[in-house]
Amino acid sequence: MELLKKAKQSQWYGVGLLLIITVAVWVVFKLLCPGTFGSPDQMLTYLQTGLIYAVGGCGLYFIVVMGLWDFSIGSILVLACLLSIGFSQMLGVAGLIVTPILCGAILGAANGLAYIKLRIPSLIVTVGLSLIYEAFSVFASAWAGTRLADQYKMFGAYPWNLILALLAFALCSFILKYTKFGTYVNAIGANEAVAKNMGVDVDKYKFLAFVLCSMFVGIMAVLYIGYGTAQTPMTGMLSQSLNFKPLMGTFFGLAFKKYGHPVASIVIGEFIIAMMFAGFVALGMPVTVNNIVTGATLLGIVFVTTKRVKGAVVK
């Protein structure tokens, strides 16, 4: 008992607990379907999927840790992928990588400005803007097509996808741990009024958070289009379905951030989710079960991470 108490005080306790959960999930599905789940090659495939969404989850963390929401990342992802396809045809690898990141920065700045100037909830702002970005994706697909050329698919497989993802994770960790921005976003999330009274320019750091979030979505787009090799435009708010897998990773990061390793928690959490999805497919479950898992997991993580105050009004 004393040993467990000491372990809980360790900064690596959260990461260790997630690794135990990872092993437990693997064991359960391996026992249920030994021939179709959990081989080394399959595990690499699960990791590959997890890496893509973990990069987006890192970007969302800057937003959600402050109590904000960005429901435009699905539409930004689609538009960034389509622009990446077009500019890779014109500029090669530079167009493939730089264009989606630049697209993310511009659209993130638009999100941040709209939120700050309009003074309406971030969820409403980003949902409204996502409809505009979806319309842009239709024009982008008409301009450059929807399929990535074979010579630019290197980020859809090892080792380039792993290298790019690790660079994104390292950048996110550095920002959160060693920069003023990382300190202030956590302070704003803990108590915005206190942070403002201490002289923190809250609007400035919220704006920067939106920019960084969408830039990481741009990096995610490089991995996403490399893995999928094609992207069609999504309208009528269909892009909203792309928001939730990165968001689950973000919630893992929030749940375990008290141990000081939110990025590691995001990555492991996305890997767990990818294994669970693959496990249900291996069991012969319909793909719609993934939606059930997604919804249940989101509710469960939010329940764990939300501080409930007795008598408080919940809206």
GROMACS .gro file of C-alpha atoms in nm:
model
  315
    1MET     CA    1   0.000   0.000   0.000
    2GLU     CA    2   0.284   0.233   0.087
    3LEU     CA    3   0.454   0.147  -0.241
    4LEU     CA    4   0.141   0.241  -0.437
    5LYS     CA    5   0.117   0.568  -0.248
    6LYS     CA    6   0.475   0.655  -0.339
    7ALA     CA    7   0.416   0.553  -0.700
    8LYS     CA    8   0.121   0.793  -0.726
    9GLN     CA    9   0.350   1.077  -0.624
   10SER     CA   10   0.584   1.008  -0.915
   11GLN     CA   11   0.558   1.230  -1.223
   12TRP     CA   12   0.568   0.915  -1.435
   13TYR     CA   13   0.272   0.753  -1.260
   14GLY     CA   14   0.023   0.873  -1.523
   15VAL     CA   15   0.233   0.750  -1.813
   16GLY     CA   16   0.288   0.417  -1.638
   17LEU     CA   17  -0.084   0.376  -1.576
   18LEU     CA   18  -0.159   0.444  -1.943
   19LEU     CA   19   0.101   0.186  -2.048
   20ILE     CA   20  -0.065  -0.070  -1.820
   21ILE     CA   21  -0.401   0.011  -1.979
   22THR     CA   22  -0.239  -0.029  -2.323
   23VAL     CA   23  -0.114  -0.377  -2.235
   24ALA     CA   24  -0.451  -0.470  -2.084
   25VAL     CA   25  -0.637  -0.364  -2.401
   26TRP     CA   26  -0.394  -0.562  -2.615
   27VAL     CA   27  -0.430  -0.874  -2.397
   28VAL     CA   28  -0.811  -0.861  -2.400
   29PHE     CA   29  -0.842  -0.831  -2.777
   30LYS     CA   30  -0.558  -1.077  -2.839
   31LEU     CA   31  -0.740  -1.339  -2.633
   32LEU     CA   32  -1.070  -1.270  -2.811
   33CYS     CA   33  -0.927  -1.280  -3.164
   34PRO     CA   34  -0.573  -1.421  -3.157
   35GLY     CA   35  -0.542  -1.466  -3.532
   36THR     CA   36  -0.657  -1.125  -3.650
   37PHE     CA   37  -0.535  -0.881  -3.386
   38GLY     CA   38  -0.214  -0.765  -3.228
   39SER     CA   39   0.066  -0.902  -3.446
   40PRO     CA   40   0.382  -0.686  -3.465
   41ASP     CA   41   0.292  -0.559  -3.813
   42GLN     CA   42  -0.061  -0.478  -3.701
   43MET     CA   43   0.068  -0.296  -3.393
   44LEU     CA   44   0.279  -0.076  -3.619
   45THR     CA   45  -0.033   0.001  -3.822
   46TYR     CA   46  -0.226   0.094  -3.506
   47LEU     CA   47   0.063   0.319  -3.401
   48GLN     CA   48   0.069   0.479  -3.744
   49THR     CA   49  -0.297   0.574  -3.712
   50GLY     CA   50  -0.249   0.691  -3.355
   51LEU     CA   51   0.041   0.919  -3.450
   52ILE     CA   52  -0.174   1.107  -3.702
   53TYR     CA   53  -0.448   1.192  -3.454
   54ALA     CA   54  -0.203   1.253  -3.169
   55VAL     CA   55  -0.047   1.543  -3.364
   56GLY     CA   56  -0.392   1.700  -3.397
   57GLY     CA   57  -0.458   1.626  -3.031
   58CYS     CA   58  -0.143   1.817  -2.934
   59GLY     CA   59  -0.269   2.120  -3.125
   60LEU     CA   60  -0.612   2.103  -2.965
   61TYR     CA   61  -0.452   2.082  -2.622
   62PHE     CA   62  -0.348   2.450  -2.643
   63ILE     CA   63  -0.715   2.540  -2.689
   64VAL     CA   64  -0.894   2.298  -2.459
   65VAL     CA   65  -0.660   2.348  -2.163
   66MET     CA   66  -0.789   2.708  -2.150
   67GLY     CA   67  -1.152   2.593  -2.151
   68LEU     CA   68  -1.208   2.680  -2.519
   69TRP     CA   69  -1.321   2.465  -2.812
   70ASP     CA   70  -1.224   2.448  -3.176
   71PHE     CA   71  -1.473   2.256  -3.386
   72SER     CA   72  -1.327   2.378  -3.713
   73ILE     CA   73  -1.022   2.150  -3.715
   74GLY     CA   74  -1.196   1.886  -3.928
   75SER     CA   75  -1.270   2.140  -4.202
   76ILE     CA   76  -0.918   2.286  -4.170
   77LEU     CA   77  -0.775   1.935  -4.204
   78VAL     CA   78  -0.972   1.869  -4.525
   79LEU     CA   79  -0.881   2.205  -4.679
   80ALA     CA   80  -0.514   2.170  -4.579
   81CYS     CA   81  -0.499   1.824  -4.737
   82LEU     CA   82  -0.647   1.948  -5.065
   83LEU     CA   83  -0.414   2.247  -5.077
   84SER     CA   84  -0.122   2.017  -5.001
   85ILE     CA   85  -0.218   1.805  -5.302
   86GLY     CA   86  -0.234   2.113  -5.527
   87PHE     CA   87   0.084   2.284  -5.414
   88SER     CA   88   0.284   1.960  -5.413
   89GLN     CA   89   0.219   1.950  -5.788
   90MET     CA   90   0.364   2.300  -5.818
   91LEU     CA   91   0.638   2.313  -5.554
   92GLY     CA   92   0.719   1.950  -5.479
   93VAL     CA   93   0.792   1.837  -5.123
   94ALA     CA   94   0.808   2.198  -5.000
   95GLY     CA   95   0.452   2.255  -5.118
   96LEU     CA   96   0.344   1.928  -4.959
   97ILE     CA   97   0.473   2.027  -4.614
   98VAL     CA   98   0.470   2.406  -4.596
   99THR     CA   99   0.129   2.469  -4.755
  100PRO     CA  100  -0.091   2.286  -4.499
  101ILE     CA  101   0.101   2.437  -4.207
  102LEU     CA  102   0.067   2.786  -4.355
  103CYS     CA  103  -0.301   2.717  -4.428
  104GLY     CA  104  -0.347   2.614  -4.065
  105ALA     CA  105  -0.174   2.929  -3.938
  106ILE     CA  106  -0.393   3.157  -4.152
  107LEU     CA  107  -0.719   2.984  -4.062
  108GLY     CA  108  -0.617   2.962  -3.697
  109ALA     CA  109  -0.557   3.337  -3.699
  110ALA     CA  110  -0.904   3.383  -3.852
  111ASN     CA  111  -1.053   3.169  -3.574
  112GLY     CA  112  -0.868   3.363  -3.306
  113LEU     CA  113  -0.964   3.704  -3.444
  114ALA     CA  114  -1.329   3.604  -3.484
  115TYR     CA  115  -1.342   3.473  -3.128
  116ILE     CA  116  -1.176   3.780  -2.976
  117LYS     CA  117  -1.359   4.044  -3.180
  118LEU     CA  118  -1.707   3.890  -3.186
  119ARG     CA  119  -1.703   3.797  -2.817
  120ILE     CA  120  -1.921   3.491  -2.863
  121PRO     CA  121  -1.844   3.134  -2.744
  122SER     CA  122  -1.556   2.962  -2.921
  123LEU     CA  123  -1.771   2.660  -3.004
  124ILE     CA  124  -2.020   2.875  -3.199
  125VAL     CA  125  -1.745   3.073  -3.373
  126THR     CA  126  -1.554   2.767  -3.490
  127VAL     CA  127  -1.862   2.573  -3.600
  128GLY     CA  128  -1.972   2.871  -3.808
  129LEU     CA  129  -1.630   2.917  -3.963
  130SER     CA  130  -1.606   2.546  -4.039
  131LEU     CA  131  -1.895   2.588  -4.286
  132ILE     CA  132  -1.692   2.854  -4.467
  133TYR     CA  133  -1.379   2.638  -4.471
  134GLU     CA  134  -1.580   2.346  -4.607
  135ALA     CA  135  -1.692   2.565  -4.896
  136PHE     CA  136  -1.329   2.660  -4.963
  137SER     CA  137  -1.240   2.289  -4.979
  138VAL     CA  138  -1.483   2.244  -5.271
  139PHE     CA  139  -1.300   2.513  -5.469
  140ALA     CA  140  -0.962   2.363  -5.374
  141SER     CA  141  -1.063   2.018  -5.499
  142ALA     CA  142  -1.187   2.163  -5.827
  143TRP     CA  143  -0.854   2.340  -5.872
  144ALA     CA  144  -0.605   2.059  -5.801
  145GLY     CA  145  -0.796   1.733  -5.774
  146THR     CA  146  -0.832   1.501  -5.479
  147ARG     CA  147  -0.548   1.249  -5.514
  148LEU     CA  148  -0.190   1.285  -5.398
  149ALA     CA  149   0.078   1.193  -5.652
  150ASP     CA  150   0.265   0.870  -5.574
  151GLN     CA  151   0.603   1.041  -5.534
  152TYR     CA  152   0.472   1.249  -5.242
  153LYS     CA  153   0.331   0.970  -5.025
  154MET     CA  154   0.645   0.933  -4.813
  155PHE     CA  155   0.479   1.072  -4.498
  156GLY     CA  156   0.219   0.796  -4.508
  157ALA     CA  157   0.466   0.528  -4.404
  158TYR     CA  158   0.765   0.468  -4.180
  159PRO     CA  159   1.013   0.621  -4.115
  160TRP     CA  160   0.909   0.967  -4.241
  161ASN     CA  161   0.571   0.970  -4.067
  162LEU     CA  162   0.738   0.880  -3.737
  163ILE     CA  163   1.006   1.146  -3.782
  164LEU     CA  164   0.754   1.420  -3.857
  165ALA     CA  165   0.527   1.315  -3.570
  166LEU     CA  166   0.818   1.305  -3.321
  167LEU     CA  167   0.925   1.654  -3.429
  168ALA     CA  168   0.567   1.777  -3.369
  169PHE     CA  169   0.553   1.611  -3.026
  170ALA     CA  170   0.892   1.756  -2.931
  171LEU     CA  171   0.779   2.103  -3.039
  172CYS     CA  172   0.456   2.077  -2.839
  173SER     CA  173   0.644   1.957  -2.529
  174PHE     CA  174   0.898   2.238  -2.560
  175ILE     CA  175   0.627   2.503  -2.595
  176LEU     CA  176   0.433   2.376  -2.295
  177LYS     CA  177   0.732   2.326  -2.067
  178TYR     CA  178   0.986   2.592  -2.157
  179THR     CA  179   0.803   2.894  -2.299
  180LYS     CA  180   0.603   3.180  -2.156
  181PHE     CA  181   0.315   3.076  -2.378
  182GLY     CA  182   0.298   2.731  -2.218
  183THR     CA  183   0.298   2.882  -1.870
  184TYR     CA  184   0.027   3.132  -1.952
  185VAL     CA  185  -0.215   2.895  -2.126
  186ASN     CA  186  -0.209   2.674  -1.817
  187ALA     CA  187  -0.257   2.977  -1.595
  188ILE     CA  188  -0.552   3.098  -1.803
  189GLY     CA  189  -0.704   2.751  -1.789
  190ALA     CA  190  -0.663   2.731  -1.413
  191ASN     CA  191  -0.817   3.073  -1.343
  192GLU     CA  192  -0.858   3.327  -1.619
  193ALA     CA  193  -0.953   3.613  -1.386
  194VAL     CA  194  -0.643   3.566  -1.171
  195ALA     CA  195  -0.421   3.541  -1.479
  196LYS     CA  196  -0.566   3.868  -1.613
  197ASN     CA  197  -0.513   4.043  -1.278
  198MET     CA  198  -0.150   3.928  -1.286
  199GLY     CA  199  -0.101   4.115  -1.613
  200VAL     CA  200  -0.138   3.831  -1.862
  201ASP     CA  201  -0.274   3.951  -2.197
  202VAL     CA  202  -0.546   3.684  -2.213
  203ASP     CA  203  -0.677   3.776  -2.557
  204LYS     CA  204  -0.325   3.763  -2.704
  205TYR     CA  205  -0.257   3.414  -2.574
  206LYS     CA  206  -0.597   3.285  -2.677
  207PHE     CA  207  -0.531   3.415  -3.028
  208LEU     CA  208  -0.189   3.247  -3.036
  209ALA     CA  209  -0.346   2.924  -2.910
  210PHE     CA  210  -0.586   2.917  -3.203
  211VAL     CA  211  -0.297   2.977  -3.444
  212LEU     CA  212  -0.082   2.703  -3.291
  213CYS     CA  213  -0.374   2.460  -3.279
  214SER     CA  214  -0.441   2.495  -3.651
  215MET     CA  215  -0.070   2.481  -3.737
  216PHE     CA  216  -0.051   2.142  -3.568
  217VAL     CA  217  -0.361   2.042  -3.765
  218GLY     CA  218  -0.160   2.141  -4.074
  219ILE     CA  219   0.117   1.902  -3.969
  220MET     CA  220  -0.150   1.640  -3.909
  221ALA     CA  221  -0.273   1.702  -4.265
  222VAL     CA  222   0.068   1.606  -4.407
  223LEU     CA  223   0.049   1.272  -4.227
  224TYR     CA  224  -0.321   1.226  -4.300
  225ILE     CA  225  -0.301   1.279  -4.677
  226GLY     CA  226   0.016   1.071  -4.698
  227TYR     CA  227  -0.159   0.782  -4.526
  228GLY     CA  228  -0.493   0.811  -4.707
  229THR     CA  229  -0.347   0.938  -5.040
  230ALA     CA  230  -0.675   1.106  -5.138
  231GLN     CA  231  -0.919   1.354  -4.988
  232THR     CA  232  -1.260   1.462  -5.110
  233PRO     CA  233  -1.423   1.786  -4.993
  234MET     CA  234  -1.671   1.754  -4.708
  235THR     CA  235  -1.971   1.986  -4.686
  236GLY     CA  236  -2.284   2.014  -4.475
  237MET     CA  237  -2.075   1.991  -4.154
  238LEU     CA  238  -1.959   1.638  -4.241
  239SER     CA  239  -1.608   1.748  -4.146
  240GLN     CA  240  -1.722   1.759  -3.783
  241SER     CA  241  -1.672   1.382  -3.771
  242LEU     CA  242  -1.297   1.442  -3.802
  243ASN     CA  243  -1.286   1.648  -3.483
  244PHE     CA  244  -1.342   1.375  -3.233
  245LYS     CA  245  -1.044   1.139  -3.261
  246PRO     CA  246  -0.790   1.419  -3.201
  247LEU     CA  247  -1.015   1.550  -2.924
  248MET     CA  248  -1.001   1.214  -2.744
  249GLY     CA  249  -0.623   1.235  -2.734
  250THR     CA  250  -0.650   1.588  -2.597
  251PHE     CA  251  -0.875   1.466  -2.317
  252PHE     CA  252  -0.620   1.199  -2.228
  253GLY     CA  253  -0.363   1.478  -2.202
  254LEU     CA  254  -0.592   1.682  -1.977
  255ALA     CA  255  -0.671   1.383  -1.758
  256PHE     CA  256  -0.303   1.312  -1.692
  257LYS     CA  257  -0.151   1.660  -1.716
  258LYS     CA  258  -0.115   1.679  -1.338
  259TYR     CA  259   0.169   1.429  -1.376
  260GLY     CA  260   0.351   1.668  -1.609
  261HIS     CA  261   0.348   1.470  -1.933
  262PRO     CA  262   0.041   1.571  -2.135
  263VAL     CA  263   0.202   1.505  -2.475
  264ALA     CA  264   0.302   1.149  -2.382
  265SER     CA  265  -0.050   1.094  -2.249
  266ILE     CA  266  -0.201   1.219  -2.576
  267VAL     CA  267   0.016   0.984  -2.783
  268ILE     CA  268  -0.049   0.677  -2.567
  269GLY     CA  269  -0.419   0.761  -2.545
  270GLU     CA  270  -0.452   0.779  -2.923
  271PHE     CA  271  -0.268   0.448  -2.954
  272ILE     CA  272  -0.514   0.289  -2.709
  273ILE     CA  273  -0.810   0.422  -2.909
  274ALA     CA  274  -0.658   0.295  -3.236
  275MET     CA  275  -0.614  -0.051  -3.082
  276MET     CA  276  -0.971  -0.054  -2.956
  277PHE     CA  277  -1.109   0.037  -3.298
  278ALA     CA  278  -0.898  -0.233  -3.463
  279GLY     CA  279  -1.002  -0.483  -3.197
  280PHE     CA  280  -1.371  -0.434  -3.262
  281VAL     CA  281  -1.314  -0.468  -3.635
  282ALA     CA  282  -1.120  -0.792  -3.571
  283LEU     CA  283  -1.419  -0.918  -3.372
  284GLY     CA  284  -1.638  -0.865  -3.678
  285MET     CA  285  -1.826  -0.570  -3.533
  286PRO     CA  286  -1.973  -0.320  -3.782
  287VAL     CA  287  -1.778   0.000  -3.837
  288THR     CA  288  -2.057   0.195  -3.665
  289VAL     CA  289  -1.938   0.041  -3.337
  290ASN     CA  290  -1.643   0.280  -3.365
  291ASN     CA  291  -1.888   0.568  -3.322
  292ILE     CA  292  -2.019   0.407  -3.005
  293VAL     CA  293  -1.665   0.363  -2.875
  294THR     CA  294  -1.580   0.723  -2.967
  295GLY     CA  295  -1.885   0.864  -2.792
  296ALA     CA  296  -1.851   0.647  -2.483
  297THR     CA  297  -1.481   0.720  -2.451
  298LEU     CA  298  -1.536   1.095  -2.484
  299LEU     CA  299  -1.806   1.090  -2.217
  300GLY     CA  300  -1.593   0.878  -1.988
  301ILE     CA  301  -1.284   1.096  -2.017
  302VAL     CA  302  -1.482   1.419  -1.975
  303PHE     CA  303  -1.648   1.271  -1.666
  304VAL     CA  304  -1.308   1.189  -1.519
  305THR     CA  305  -1.147   1.524  -1.606
  306THR     CA  306  -1.433   1.757  -1.513
  307LYS     CA  307  -1.434   1.901  -1.162
  308ARG     CA  308  -1.791   1.881  -1.039
  309VAL     CA  309  -1.903   2.134  -0.780
  310LYS     CA  310  -2.202   2.044  -0.565
  311GLY     CA  311  -2.494   2.274  -0.635
  312ALA     CA  312  -2.332   2.431  -0.942
  313VAL     CA  313  -2.546   2.507  -1.244
  314VAL     CA  314  -2.443   2.295  -1.544
  315LYS     CA  315  -2.522   2.449  -1.884
   0.00000   0.00000   0.00000
